[in-house]
Coordinates of C-alpha atoms and ligand atoms in Angstrom, one line a residue:
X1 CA 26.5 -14.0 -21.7
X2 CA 23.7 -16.3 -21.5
X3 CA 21.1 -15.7 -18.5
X4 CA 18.7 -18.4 -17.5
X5 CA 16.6 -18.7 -14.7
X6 CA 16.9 -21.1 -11.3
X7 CA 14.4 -21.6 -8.6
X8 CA 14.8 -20.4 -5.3
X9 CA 13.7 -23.6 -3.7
X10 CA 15.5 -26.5 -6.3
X11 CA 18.6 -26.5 -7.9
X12 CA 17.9 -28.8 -10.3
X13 CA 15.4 -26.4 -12.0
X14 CA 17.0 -23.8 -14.5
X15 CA 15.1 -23.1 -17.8
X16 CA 15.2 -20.0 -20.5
X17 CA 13.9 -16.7 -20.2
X18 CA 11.3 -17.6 -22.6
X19 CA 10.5 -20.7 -20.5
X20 CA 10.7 -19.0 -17.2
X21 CA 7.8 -16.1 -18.6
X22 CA 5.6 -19.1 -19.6
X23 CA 5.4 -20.4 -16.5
X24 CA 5.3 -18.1 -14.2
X25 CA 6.3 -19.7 -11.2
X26 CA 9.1 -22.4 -10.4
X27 CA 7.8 -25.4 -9.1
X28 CA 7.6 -26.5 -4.9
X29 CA 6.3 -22.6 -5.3
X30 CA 9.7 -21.4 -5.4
X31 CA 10.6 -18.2 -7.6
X32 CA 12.8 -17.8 -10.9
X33 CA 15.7 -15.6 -10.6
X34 CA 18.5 -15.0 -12.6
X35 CA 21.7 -17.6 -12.5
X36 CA 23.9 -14.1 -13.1
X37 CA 23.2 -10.2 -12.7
X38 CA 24.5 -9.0 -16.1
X39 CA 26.5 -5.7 -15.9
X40 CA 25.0 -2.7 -17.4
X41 CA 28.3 -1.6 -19.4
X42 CA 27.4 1.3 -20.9
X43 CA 28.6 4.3 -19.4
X44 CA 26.0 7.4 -18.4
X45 CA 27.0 9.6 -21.2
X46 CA 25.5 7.4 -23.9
X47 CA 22.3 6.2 -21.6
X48 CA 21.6 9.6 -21.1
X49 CA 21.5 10.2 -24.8
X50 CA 19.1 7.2 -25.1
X51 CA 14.7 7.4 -25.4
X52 CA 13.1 5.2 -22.8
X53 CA 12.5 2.6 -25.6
X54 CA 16.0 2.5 -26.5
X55 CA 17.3 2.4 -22.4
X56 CA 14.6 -0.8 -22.2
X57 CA 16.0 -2.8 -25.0
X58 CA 19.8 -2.0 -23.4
X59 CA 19.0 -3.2 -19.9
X60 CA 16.1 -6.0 -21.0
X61 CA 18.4 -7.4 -23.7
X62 CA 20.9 -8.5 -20.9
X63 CA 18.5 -10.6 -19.2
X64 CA 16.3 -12.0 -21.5
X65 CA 18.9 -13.4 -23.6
X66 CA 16.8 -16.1 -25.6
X67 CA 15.0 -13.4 -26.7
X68 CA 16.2 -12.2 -30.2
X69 CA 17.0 -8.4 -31.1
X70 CA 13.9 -8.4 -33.2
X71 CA 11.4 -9.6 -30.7
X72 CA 12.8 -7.6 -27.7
X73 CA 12.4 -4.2 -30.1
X74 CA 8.7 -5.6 -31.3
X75 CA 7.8 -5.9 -27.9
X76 CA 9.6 -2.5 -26.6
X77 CA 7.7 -0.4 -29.6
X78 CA 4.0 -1.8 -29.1
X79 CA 4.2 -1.7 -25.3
X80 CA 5.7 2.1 -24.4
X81 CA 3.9 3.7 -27.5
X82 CA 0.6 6.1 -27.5
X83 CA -1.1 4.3 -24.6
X84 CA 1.7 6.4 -22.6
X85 CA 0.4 9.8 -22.2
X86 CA 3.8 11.8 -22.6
X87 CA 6.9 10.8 -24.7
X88 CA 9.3 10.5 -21.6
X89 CA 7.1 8.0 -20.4
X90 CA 8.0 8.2 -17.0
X91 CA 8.7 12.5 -16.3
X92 CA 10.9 13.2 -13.5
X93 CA 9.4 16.1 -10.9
X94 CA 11.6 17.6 -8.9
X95 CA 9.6 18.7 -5.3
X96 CA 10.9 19.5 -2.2
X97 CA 13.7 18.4 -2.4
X98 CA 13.8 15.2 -3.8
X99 CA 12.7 14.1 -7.9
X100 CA 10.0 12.2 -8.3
X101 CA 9.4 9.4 -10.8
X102 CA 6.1 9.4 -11.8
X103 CA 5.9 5.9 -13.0
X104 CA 2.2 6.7 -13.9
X105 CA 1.5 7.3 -17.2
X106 CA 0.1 4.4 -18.7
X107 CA -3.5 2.9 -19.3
X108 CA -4.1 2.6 -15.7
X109 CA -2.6 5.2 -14.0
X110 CA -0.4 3.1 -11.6
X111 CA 3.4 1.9 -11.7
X112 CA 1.7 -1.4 -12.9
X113 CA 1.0 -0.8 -16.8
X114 CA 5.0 -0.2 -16.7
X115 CA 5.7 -3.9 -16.5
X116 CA 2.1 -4.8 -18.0
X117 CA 2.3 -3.4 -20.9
X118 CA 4.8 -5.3 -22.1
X119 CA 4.6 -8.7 -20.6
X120 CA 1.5 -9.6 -23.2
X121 CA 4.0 -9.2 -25.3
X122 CA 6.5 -11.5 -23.7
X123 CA 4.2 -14.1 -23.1
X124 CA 3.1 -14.4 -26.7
X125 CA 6.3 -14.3 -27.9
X126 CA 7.9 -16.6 -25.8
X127 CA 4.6 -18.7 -26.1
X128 CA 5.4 -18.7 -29.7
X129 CA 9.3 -19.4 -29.3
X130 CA 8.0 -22.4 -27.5
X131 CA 5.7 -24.4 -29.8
X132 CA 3.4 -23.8 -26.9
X133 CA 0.1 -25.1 -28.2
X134 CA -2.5 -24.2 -25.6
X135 CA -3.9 -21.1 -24.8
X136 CA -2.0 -19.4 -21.7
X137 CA -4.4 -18.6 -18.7
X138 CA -3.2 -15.9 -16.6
X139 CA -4.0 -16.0 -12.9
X140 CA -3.3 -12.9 -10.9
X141 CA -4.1 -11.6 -7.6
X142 CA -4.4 -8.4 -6.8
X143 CA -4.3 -5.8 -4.1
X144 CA -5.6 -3.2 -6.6
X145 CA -3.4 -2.0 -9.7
X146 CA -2.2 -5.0 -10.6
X147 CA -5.6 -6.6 -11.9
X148 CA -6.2 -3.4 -14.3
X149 CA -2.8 -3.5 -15.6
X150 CA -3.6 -7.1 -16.6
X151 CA -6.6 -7.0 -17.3
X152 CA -5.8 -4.0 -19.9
X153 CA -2.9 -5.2 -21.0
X154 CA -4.3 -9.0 -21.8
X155 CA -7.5 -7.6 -23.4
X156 CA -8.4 -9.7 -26.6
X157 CA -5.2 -10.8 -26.7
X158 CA -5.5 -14.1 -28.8
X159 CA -4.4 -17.1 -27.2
X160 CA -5.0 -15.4 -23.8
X161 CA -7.6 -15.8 -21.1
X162 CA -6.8 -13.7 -17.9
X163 CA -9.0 -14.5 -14.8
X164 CA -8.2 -11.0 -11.9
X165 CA -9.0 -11.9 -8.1
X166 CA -9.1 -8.4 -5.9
X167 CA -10.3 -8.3 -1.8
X168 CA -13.7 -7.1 -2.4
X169 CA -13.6 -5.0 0.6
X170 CA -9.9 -3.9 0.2
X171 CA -9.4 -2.0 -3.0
X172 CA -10.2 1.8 -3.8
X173 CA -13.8 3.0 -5.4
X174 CA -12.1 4.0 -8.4
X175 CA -9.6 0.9 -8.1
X176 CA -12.9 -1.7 -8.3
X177 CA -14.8 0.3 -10.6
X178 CA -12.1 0.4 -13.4
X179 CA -11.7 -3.5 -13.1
X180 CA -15.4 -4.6 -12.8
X181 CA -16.0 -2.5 -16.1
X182 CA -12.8 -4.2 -17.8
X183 CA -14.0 -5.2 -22.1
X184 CA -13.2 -7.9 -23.7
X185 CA -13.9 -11.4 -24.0
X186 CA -11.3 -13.2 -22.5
X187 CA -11.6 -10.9 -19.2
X188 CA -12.8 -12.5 -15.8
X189 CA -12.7 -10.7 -12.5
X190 CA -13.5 -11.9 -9.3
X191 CA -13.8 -10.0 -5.7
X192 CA -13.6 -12.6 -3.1
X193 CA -14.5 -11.8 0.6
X194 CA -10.9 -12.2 1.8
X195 CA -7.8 -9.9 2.1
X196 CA -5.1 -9.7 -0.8
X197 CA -2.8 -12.4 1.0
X198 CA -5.3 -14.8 0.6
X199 CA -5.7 -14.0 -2.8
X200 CA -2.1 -14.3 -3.7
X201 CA -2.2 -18.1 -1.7
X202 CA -5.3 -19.0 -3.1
X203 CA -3.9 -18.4 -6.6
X204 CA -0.4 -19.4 -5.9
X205 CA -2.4 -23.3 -4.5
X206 CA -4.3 -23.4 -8.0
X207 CA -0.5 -23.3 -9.4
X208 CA 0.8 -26.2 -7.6
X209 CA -2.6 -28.3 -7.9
X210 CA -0.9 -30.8 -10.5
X211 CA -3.8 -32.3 -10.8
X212 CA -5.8 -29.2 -12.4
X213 CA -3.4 -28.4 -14.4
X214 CA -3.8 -31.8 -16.5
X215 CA -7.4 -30.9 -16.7
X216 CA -6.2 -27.9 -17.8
X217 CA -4.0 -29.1 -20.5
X218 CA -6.3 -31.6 -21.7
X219 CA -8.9 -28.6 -22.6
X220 CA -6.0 -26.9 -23.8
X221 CA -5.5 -24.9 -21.1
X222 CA -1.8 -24.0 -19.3
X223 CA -1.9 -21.5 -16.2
X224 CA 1.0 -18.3 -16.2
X225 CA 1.4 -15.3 -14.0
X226 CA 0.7 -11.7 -14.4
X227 CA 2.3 -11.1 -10.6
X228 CA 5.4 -9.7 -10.0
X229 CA 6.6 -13.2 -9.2
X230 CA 7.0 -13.2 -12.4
X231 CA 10.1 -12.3 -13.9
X232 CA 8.5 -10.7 -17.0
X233 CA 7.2 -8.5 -14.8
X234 CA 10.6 -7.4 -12.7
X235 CA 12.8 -7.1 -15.8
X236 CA 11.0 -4.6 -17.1
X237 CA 10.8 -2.5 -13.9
X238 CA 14.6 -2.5 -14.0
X239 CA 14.6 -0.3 -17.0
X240 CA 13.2 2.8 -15.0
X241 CA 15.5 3.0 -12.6
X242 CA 18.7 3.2 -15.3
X243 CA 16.4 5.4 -17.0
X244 CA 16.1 8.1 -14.4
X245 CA 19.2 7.7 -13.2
X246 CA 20.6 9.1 -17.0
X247 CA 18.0 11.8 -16.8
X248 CA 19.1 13.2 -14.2
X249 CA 22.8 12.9 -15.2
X250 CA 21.7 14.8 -18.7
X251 CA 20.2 17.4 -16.5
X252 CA 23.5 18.0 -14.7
X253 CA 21.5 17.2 -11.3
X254 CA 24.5 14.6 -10.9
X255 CA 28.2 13.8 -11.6
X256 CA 29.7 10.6 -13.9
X257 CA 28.8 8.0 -11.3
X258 CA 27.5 9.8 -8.3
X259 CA 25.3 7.9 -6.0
X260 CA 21.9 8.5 -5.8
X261 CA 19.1 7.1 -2.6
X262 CA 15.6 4.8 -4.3
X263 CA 12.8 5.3 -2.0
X264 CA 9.8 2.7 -2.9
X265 CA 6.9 2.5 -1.5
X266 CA 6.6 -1.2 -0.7
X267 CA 4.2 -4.3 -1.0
X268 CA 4.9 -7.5 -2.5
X269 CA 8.5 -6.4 -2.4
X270 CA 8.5 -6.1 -6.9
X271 CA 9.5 -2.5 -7.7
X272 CA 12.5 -2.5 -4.8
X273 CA 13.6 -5.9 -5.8
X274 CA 14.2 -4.3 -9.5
X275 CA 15.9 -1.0 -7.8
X276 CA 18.1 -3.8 -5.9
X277 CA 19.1 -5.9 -9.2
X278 CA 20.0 -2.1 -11.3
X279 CA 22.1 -1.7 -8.3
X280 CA 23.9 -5.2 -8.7
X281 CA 24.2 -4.4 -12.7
X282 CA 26.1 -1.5 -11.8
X283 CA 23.5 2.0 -11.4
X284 CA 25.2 4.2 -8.8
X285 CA 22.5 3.2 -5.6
X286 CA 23.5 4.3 -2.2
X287 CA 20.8 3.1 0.0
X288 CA 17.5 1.2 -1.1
X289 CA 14.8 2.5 1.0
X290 CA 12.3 0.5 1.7
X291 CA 9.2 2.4 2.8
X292 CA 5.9 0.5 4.4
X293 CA 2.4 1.8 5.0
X294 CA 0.7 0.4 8.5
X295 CA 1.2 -3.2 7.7
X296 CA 5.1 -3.0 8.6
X297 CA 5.8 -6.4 8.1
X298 CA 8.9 -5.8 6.1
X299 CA 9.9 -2.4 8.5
X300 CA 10.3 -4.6 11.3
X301 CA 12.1 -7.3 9.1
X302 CA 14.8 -5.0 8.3
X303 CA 15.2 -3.6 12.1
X304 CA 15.2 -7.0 13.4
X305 CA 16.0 -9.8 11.2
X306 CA 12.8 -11.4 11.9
X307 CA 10.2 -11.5 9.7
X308 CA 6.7 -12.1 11.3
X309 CA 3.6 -12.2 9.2
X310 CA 1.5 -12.8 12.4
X311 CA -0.4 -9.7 13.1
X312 CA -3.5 -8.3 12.4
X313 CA -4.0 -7.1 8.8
X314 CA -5.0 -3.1 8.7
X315 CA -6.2 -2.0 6.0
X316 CA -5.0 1.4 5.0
X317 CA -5.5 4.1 2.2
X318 CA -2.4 2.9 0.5
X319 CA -4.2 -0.5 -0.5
X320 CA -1.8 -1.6 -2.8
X321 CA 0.7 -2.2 0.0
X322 CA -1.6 -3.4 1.9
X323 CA 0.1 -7.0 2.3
X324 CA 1.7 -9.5 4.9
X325 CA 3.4 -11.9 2.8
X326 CA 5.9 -10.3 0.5
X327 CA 6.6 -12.8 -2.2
X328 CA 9.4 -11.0 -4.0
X329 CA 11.4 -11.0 -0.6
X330 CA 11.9 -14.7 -1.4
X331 CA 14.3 -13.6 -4.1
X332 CA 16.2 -11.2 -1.9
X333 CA 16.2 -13.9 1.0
X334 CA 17.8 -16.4 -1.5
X335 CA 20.4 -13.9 -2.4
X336 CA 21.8 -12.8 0.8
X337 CA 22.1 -16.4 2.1
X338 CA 24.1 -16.7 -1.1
X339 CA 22.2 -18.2 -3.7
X340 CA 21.5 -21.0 -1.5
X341 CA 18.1 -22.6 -2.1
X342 CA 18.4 -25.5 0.5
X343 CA 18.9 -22.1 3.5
X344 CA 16.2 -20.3 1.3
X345 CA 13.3 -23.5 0.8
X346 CA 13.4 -23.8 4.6
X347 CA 12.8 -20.2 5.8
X348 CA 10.1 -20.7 3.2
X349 CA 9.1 -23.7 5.0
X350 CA 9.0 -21.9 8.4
X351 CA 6.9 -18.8 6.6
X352 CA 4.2 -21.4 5.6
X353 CA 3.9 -23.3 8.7
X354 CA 4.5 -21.1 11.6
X355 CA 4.0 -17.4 9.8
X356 CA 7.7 -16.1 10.8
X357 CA 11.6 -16.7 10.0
X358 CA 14.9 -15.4 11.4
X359 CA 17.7 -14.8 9.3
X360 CA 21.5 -15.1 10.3
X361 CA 23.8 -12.3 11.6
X362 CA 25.5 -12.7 8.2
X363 CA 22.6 -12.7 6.1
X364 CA 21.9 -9.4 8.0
X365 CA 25.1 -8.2 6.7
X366 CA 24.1 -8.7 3.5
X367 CA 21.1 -6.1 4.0
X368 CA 23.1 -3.0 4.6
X369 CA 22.1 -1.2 1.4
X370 CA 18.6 -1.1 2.7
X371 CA 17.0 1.1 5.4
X372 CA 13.5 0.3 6.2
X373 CA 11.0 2.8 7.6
X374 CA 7.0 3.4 7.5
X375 CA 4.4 5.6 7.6
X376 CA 1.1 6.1 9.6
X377 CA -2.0 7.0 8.4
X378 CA -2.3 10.1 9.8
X379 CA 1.3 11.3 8.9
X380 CA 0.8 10.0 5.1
X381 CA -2.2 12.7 4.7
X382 CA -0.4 15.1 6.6
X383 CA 2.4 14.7 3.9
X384 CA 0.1 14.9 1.2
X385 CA -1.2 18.4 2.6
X386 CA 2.2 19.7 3.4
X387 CA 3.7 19.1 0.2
X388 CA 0.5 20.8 -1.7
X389 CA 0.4 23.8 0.6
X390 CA 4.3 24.1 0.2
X391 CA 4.4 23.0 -3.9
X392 CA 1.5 22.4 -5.6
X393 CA 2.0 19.5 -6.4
X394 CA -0.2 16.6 -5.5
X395 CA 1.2 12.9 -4.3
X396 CA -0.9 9.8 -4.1
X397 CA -1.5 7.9 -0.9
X398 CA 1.5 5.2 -1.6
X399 CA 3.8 8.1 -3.0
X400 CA 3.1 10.0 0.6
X401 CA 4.1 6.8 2.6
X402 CA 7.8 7.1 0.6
X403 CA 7.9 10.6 1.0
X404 CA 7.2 10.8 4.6
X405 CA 9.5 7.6 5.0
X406 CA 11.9 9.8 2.7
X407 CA 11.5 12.8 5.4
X408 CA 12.0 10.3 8.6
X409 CA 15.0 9.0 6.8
X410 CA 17.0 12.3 6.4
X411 CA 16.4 13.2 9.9
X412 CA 17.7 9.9 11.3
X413 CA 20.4 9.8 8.9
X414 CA 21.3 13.6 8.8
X415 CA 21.9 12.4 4.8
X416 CA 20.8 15.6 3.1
X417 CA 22.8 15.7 0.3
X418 CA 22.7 12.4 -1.5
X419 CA 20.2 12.8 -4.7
X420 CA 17.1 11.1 -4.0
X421 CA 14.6 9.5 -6.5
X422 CA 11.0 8.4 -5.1
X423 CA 9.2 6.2 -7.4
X424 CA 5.8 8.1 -7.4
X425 CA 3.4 4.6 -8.0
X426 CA 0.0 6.2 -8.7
X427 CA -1.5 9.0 -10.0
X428 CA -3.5 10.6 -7.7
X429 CA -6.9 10.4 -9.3
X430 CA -6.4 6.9 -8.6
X431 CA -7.1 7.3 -5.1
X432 CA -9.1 10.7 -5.3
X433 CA -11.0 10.8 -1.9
X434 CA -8.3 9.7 0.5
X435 CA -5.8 12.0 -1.2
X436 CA -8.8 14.5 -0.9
X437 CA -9.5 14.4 3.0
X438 CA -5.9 14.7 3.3
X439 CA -5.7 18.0 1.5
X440 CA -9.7 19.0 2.8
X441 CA -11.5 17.1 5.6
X442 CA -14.7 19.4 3.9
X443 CA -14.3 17.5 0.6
X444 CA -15.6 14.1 2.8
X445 CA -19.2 14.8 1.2
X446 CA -18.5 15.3 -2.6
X447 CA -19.3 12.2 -4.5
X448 CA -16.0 10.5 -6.0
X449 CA -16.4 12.1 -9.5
X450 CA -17.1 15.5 -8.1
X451 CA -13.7 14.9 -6.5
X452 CA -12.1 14.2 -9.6
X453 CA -13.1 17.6 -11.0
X454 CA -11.5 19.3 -7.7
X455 CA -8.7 18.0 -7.4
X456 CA -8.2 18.7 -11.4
X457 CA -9.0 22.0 -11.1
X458 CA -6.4 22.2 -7.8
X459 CA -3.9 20.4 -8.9
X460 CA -3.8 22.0 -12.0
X461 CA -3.3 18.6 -13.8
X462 CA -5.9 17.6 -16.9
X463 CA -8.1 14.5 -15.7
X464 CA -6.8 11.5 -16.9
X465 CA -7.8 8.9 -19.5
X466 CA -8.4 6.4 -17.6
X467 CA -10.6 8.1 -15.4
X468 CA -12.7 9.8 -18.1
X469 CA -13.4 6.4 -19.2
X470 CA -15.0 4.5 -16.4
X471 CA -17.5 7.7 -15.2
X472 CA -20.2 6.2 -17.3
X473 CA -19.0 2.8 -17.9
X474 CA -21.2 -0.3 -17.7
X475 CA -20.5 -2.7 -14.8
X476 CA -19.3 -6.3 -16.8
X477 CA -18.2 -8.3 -13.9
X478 CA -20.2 -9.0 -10.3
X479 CA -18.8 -12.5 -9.4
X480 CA -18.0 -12.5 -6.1
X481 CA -16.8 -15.8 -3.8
X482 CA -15.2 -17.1 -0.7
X483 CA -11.6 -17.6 -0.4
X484 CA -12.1 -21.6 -0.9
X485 CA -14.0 -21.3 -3.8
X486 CA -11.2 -19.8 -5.9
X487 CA -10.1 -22.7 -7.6
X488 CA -14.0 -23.7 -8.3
X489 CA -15.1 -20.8 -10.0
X490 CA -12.0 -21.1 -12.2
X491 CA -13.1 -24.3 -13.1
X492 CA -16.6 -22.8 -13.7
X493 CA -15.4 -20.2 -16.2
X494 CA -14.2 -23.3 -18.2
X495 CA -17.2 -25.9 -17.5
X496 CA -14.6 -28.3 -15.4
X497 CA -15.2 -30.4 -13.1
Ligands
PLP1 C1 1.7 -2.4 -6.4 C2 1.8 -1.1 -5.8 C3 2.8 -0.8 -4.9 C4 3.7 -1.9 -4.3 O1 4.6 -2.3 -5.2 P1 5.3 -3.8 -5.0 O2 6.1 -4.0 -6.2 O3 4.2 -4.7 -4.8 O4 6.2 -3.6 -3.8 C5 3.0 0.5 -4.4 N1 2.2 1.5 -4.9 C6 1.2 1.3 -5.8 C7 0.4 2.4 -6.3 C8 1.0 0.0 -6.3 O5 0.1 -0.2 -7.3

């Protein structure tokens, strides 16, 4: 079955897989999604026989079906090779009760390089597939991960550019020091004083300047995505979920086709949405659960039907969920009011101009596979420190808002036995002194490095790659700018205008 893509806000807009990667986003700043969810077909006994290489081409084969067999399986091997630092590519831990994913492993360290490994790949080959001409720009904002993963994952790539945006006040030490030290010649990052929401509208405005574009294209220029708005970056998120879901069959954790819970820590609304579209091909999912840090914009969404983006921004020590304006919630929106992008364009409407939207009783019908829930500060170190003290085992910051979701969830619900997977989205070392202070208020005075030895030596985990390589690295990027100067320093980095 052929797949293509629609917008969410226009009808009349349906292009290729291929097509849809290029671009990024759908025009009127609508998002692509899928005309069909295909089914999975393909029962757990032979998935759980499969490698994760093997389980990615089953599951991104049905969706990117303009894609040939040969380019899916040339993009699979060079994306989940040696960069991953174990051959299961994403392990399974079981702790307390619950197994979690540690999505990890990759150049970066974060859930991130799962997707962004593998869209370079994409995008050249569907740039290729094309006759696209121009050299592809990718834009991306980011709250943190996803400018690393981008950045690593575009490096050198030829007939690539990628310009990174991050709140220069709103990402982690270690998070800002592994981007502003990113190689390679086509690299740009940029902290601008501003939170993460305005870097995902100032970037999503430079999309629908027309205008710029044709500059753009007449330097031989054409903008794309690296966000999870694109859906190079969802479809490969999908694969992890089937993935886990056979591991744990082939472990005999579960029966043929026994539901299992996804808890997901929660930002920009990317890694559920891909947990919610395995569901709809067919993975035994019970609930979806949705778990928020402080900025519970999407808590109070599910509790109420009203989602209300005007409140004060906090930020938090999860800062990659640090974020008011959800964009992959659009997708979800469109789907519960039925695939209707006339209902869907004008909640969209209302989100831009007044900063909130109510959705019907029915759509709210729709939403009964998810339960929402969040975290506090305080209660996310807390269950950083409990789970170490019980275990051993050591949780990021964002992993400890789904686990202590996870724990609020079990005693509202009294649902104890159903399996539970929580995607684990960052290693640790990633976030070294909050996770730190949770476990130690006396570690408050080490320097961050010194931190990353401790928490080595407790954890009993080797320090990662990623880290060893930024503790003497060079500092290659110190632009900084306002929010309304986004679209000028763009222009700067390619003498426009
Ligand atoms: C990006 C990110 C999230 C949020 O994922 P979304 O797909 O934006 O919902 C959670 N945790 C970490 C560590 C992240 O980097």
């Amino acid at each position: 079955m052929e797949i293509r893509y629609k917008s969410t806000r226009d009808d009349r807009e349906c292009v290729t897989a291929s097509q849809a990667i290029l671009q990024g986003l759908a025009g009127n700043g609508g998002l692509f999604v899928p005309t069909a969810i295909p089914k999975l077909d393909i029962d757990v006994e032979t998935l759980a026989g499969m490698s994760y290489q093997e389980t990615a081409y089953a599951v991104m084969s049905r969706f990117l079906t303009d894609f040939t067999e040969q380019e899916l399986k040339d993009c699979i091997r060079q994306a989940y090779d040696s960069k991953f630092d174990t051959d299961e590519i994403v392990p399974l831990v079981e702790a307390d009760g619950a197994y979690y994913l540690e999505l990890f492993h990759g150049a970066t360290i974060a859930f991130k390089d799962m997707a962004l490994s593998i869209l370079p790949y994409l995008m050249t080959t569907a740039a290729r597939k094309n006759r696209i001409k121009n050299d592809i720009v990718i834009l991306t904002a980011t709250s943190g991960d996803t400018g690393k993963a981008a950045l690593a994952g575009f490096a050198d790539v030829p007939g690539t550019k990628i310009i990174v945006f991050y709140p220069k006040h709103g990402v982690s030490p270690i998070q800002e020091k592994q981007m502003v030290t990113q190689k390679g010649a086509n690299t740009f990052v940029v902290g601008i004083h501003g939170n993460f929401d305005q870097a995902q509208t100032g970037v999503k405005q430079i999309f629908s300047d027309r205008a710029f574009a044709e500059e753009m294209a007449k330097a031989g220029f054409q903008f794309s995505s690296a966000n999870s708005i694109n859906i190079g970056r969802l479809v490969p998120q999908i694969v992890y979920y089937v993935y886990a879901y056979a591991r744990l069959y082939a472990r005999g954790a579960i029966q043929k086709d026994e539901p299992i819970n996804v808890v997901v820590p929660t930002g920009n609304f990317g890694n559920i949405l891909a947990a919610y579209y395995a569901k709809h091909m067919g993975l035994p999912i019970a609930k979806l659960i949705c778990a928020s840090n402080e900025n519970k914009v999407l808590y109070d969404f599910f509790a109420t039907g009203i989602y209300d983006r005007n409140r004060e921004f906090v930020l938090t020590s999860s800062p990659s969920m640090d974020i008011l304006i959800s964009s992959n919630l659009e997708r979800l929106i469109y789907h519960i009011a039925g695939d209707d992008t006339a209902k869907n364009a004008a909640l969209m409407r209302q989100l831009t101009e007044e900063g909130r939207y109510a959705i019907t009783e029915e759509m709210r019908q729709r939403l009964s596979g998810f339960y929402g829930n969040y975290t506090g500060e305080q209660e996310t170190a807390e269950v950083i420190r409990s789970l170490y003290e019980d275990t051993g085992y050591i949780i990021d910051t964002h992993t400890a808002v789904a686990a202590g979701v996870y724990r609020k969830y079990r005693r509202e619900t009294g649902d104890e036995n159903t399996k539970t997977i929580i995607a684990s989205t960052a290693s640790p070392f990633k976030f070294t002194r909050s996770v730190m202070n949770a476990i130690d208020g006396a570690y408050d005075s080490r320097t961050d490095f010194e931190l990353v030895d401790e928490l080595s030596r407790i954890g009993k985990v080797k320090v990662p790659n990623a880290i060893e390589e930024i503790r003497d690295a060079r500092v290659l990027h110190d632009v900084v700018c306002e929010v309304d100067e986004m679209q000028s320093v763009v222009k700067g980095f390619f003498g426009i205008g």
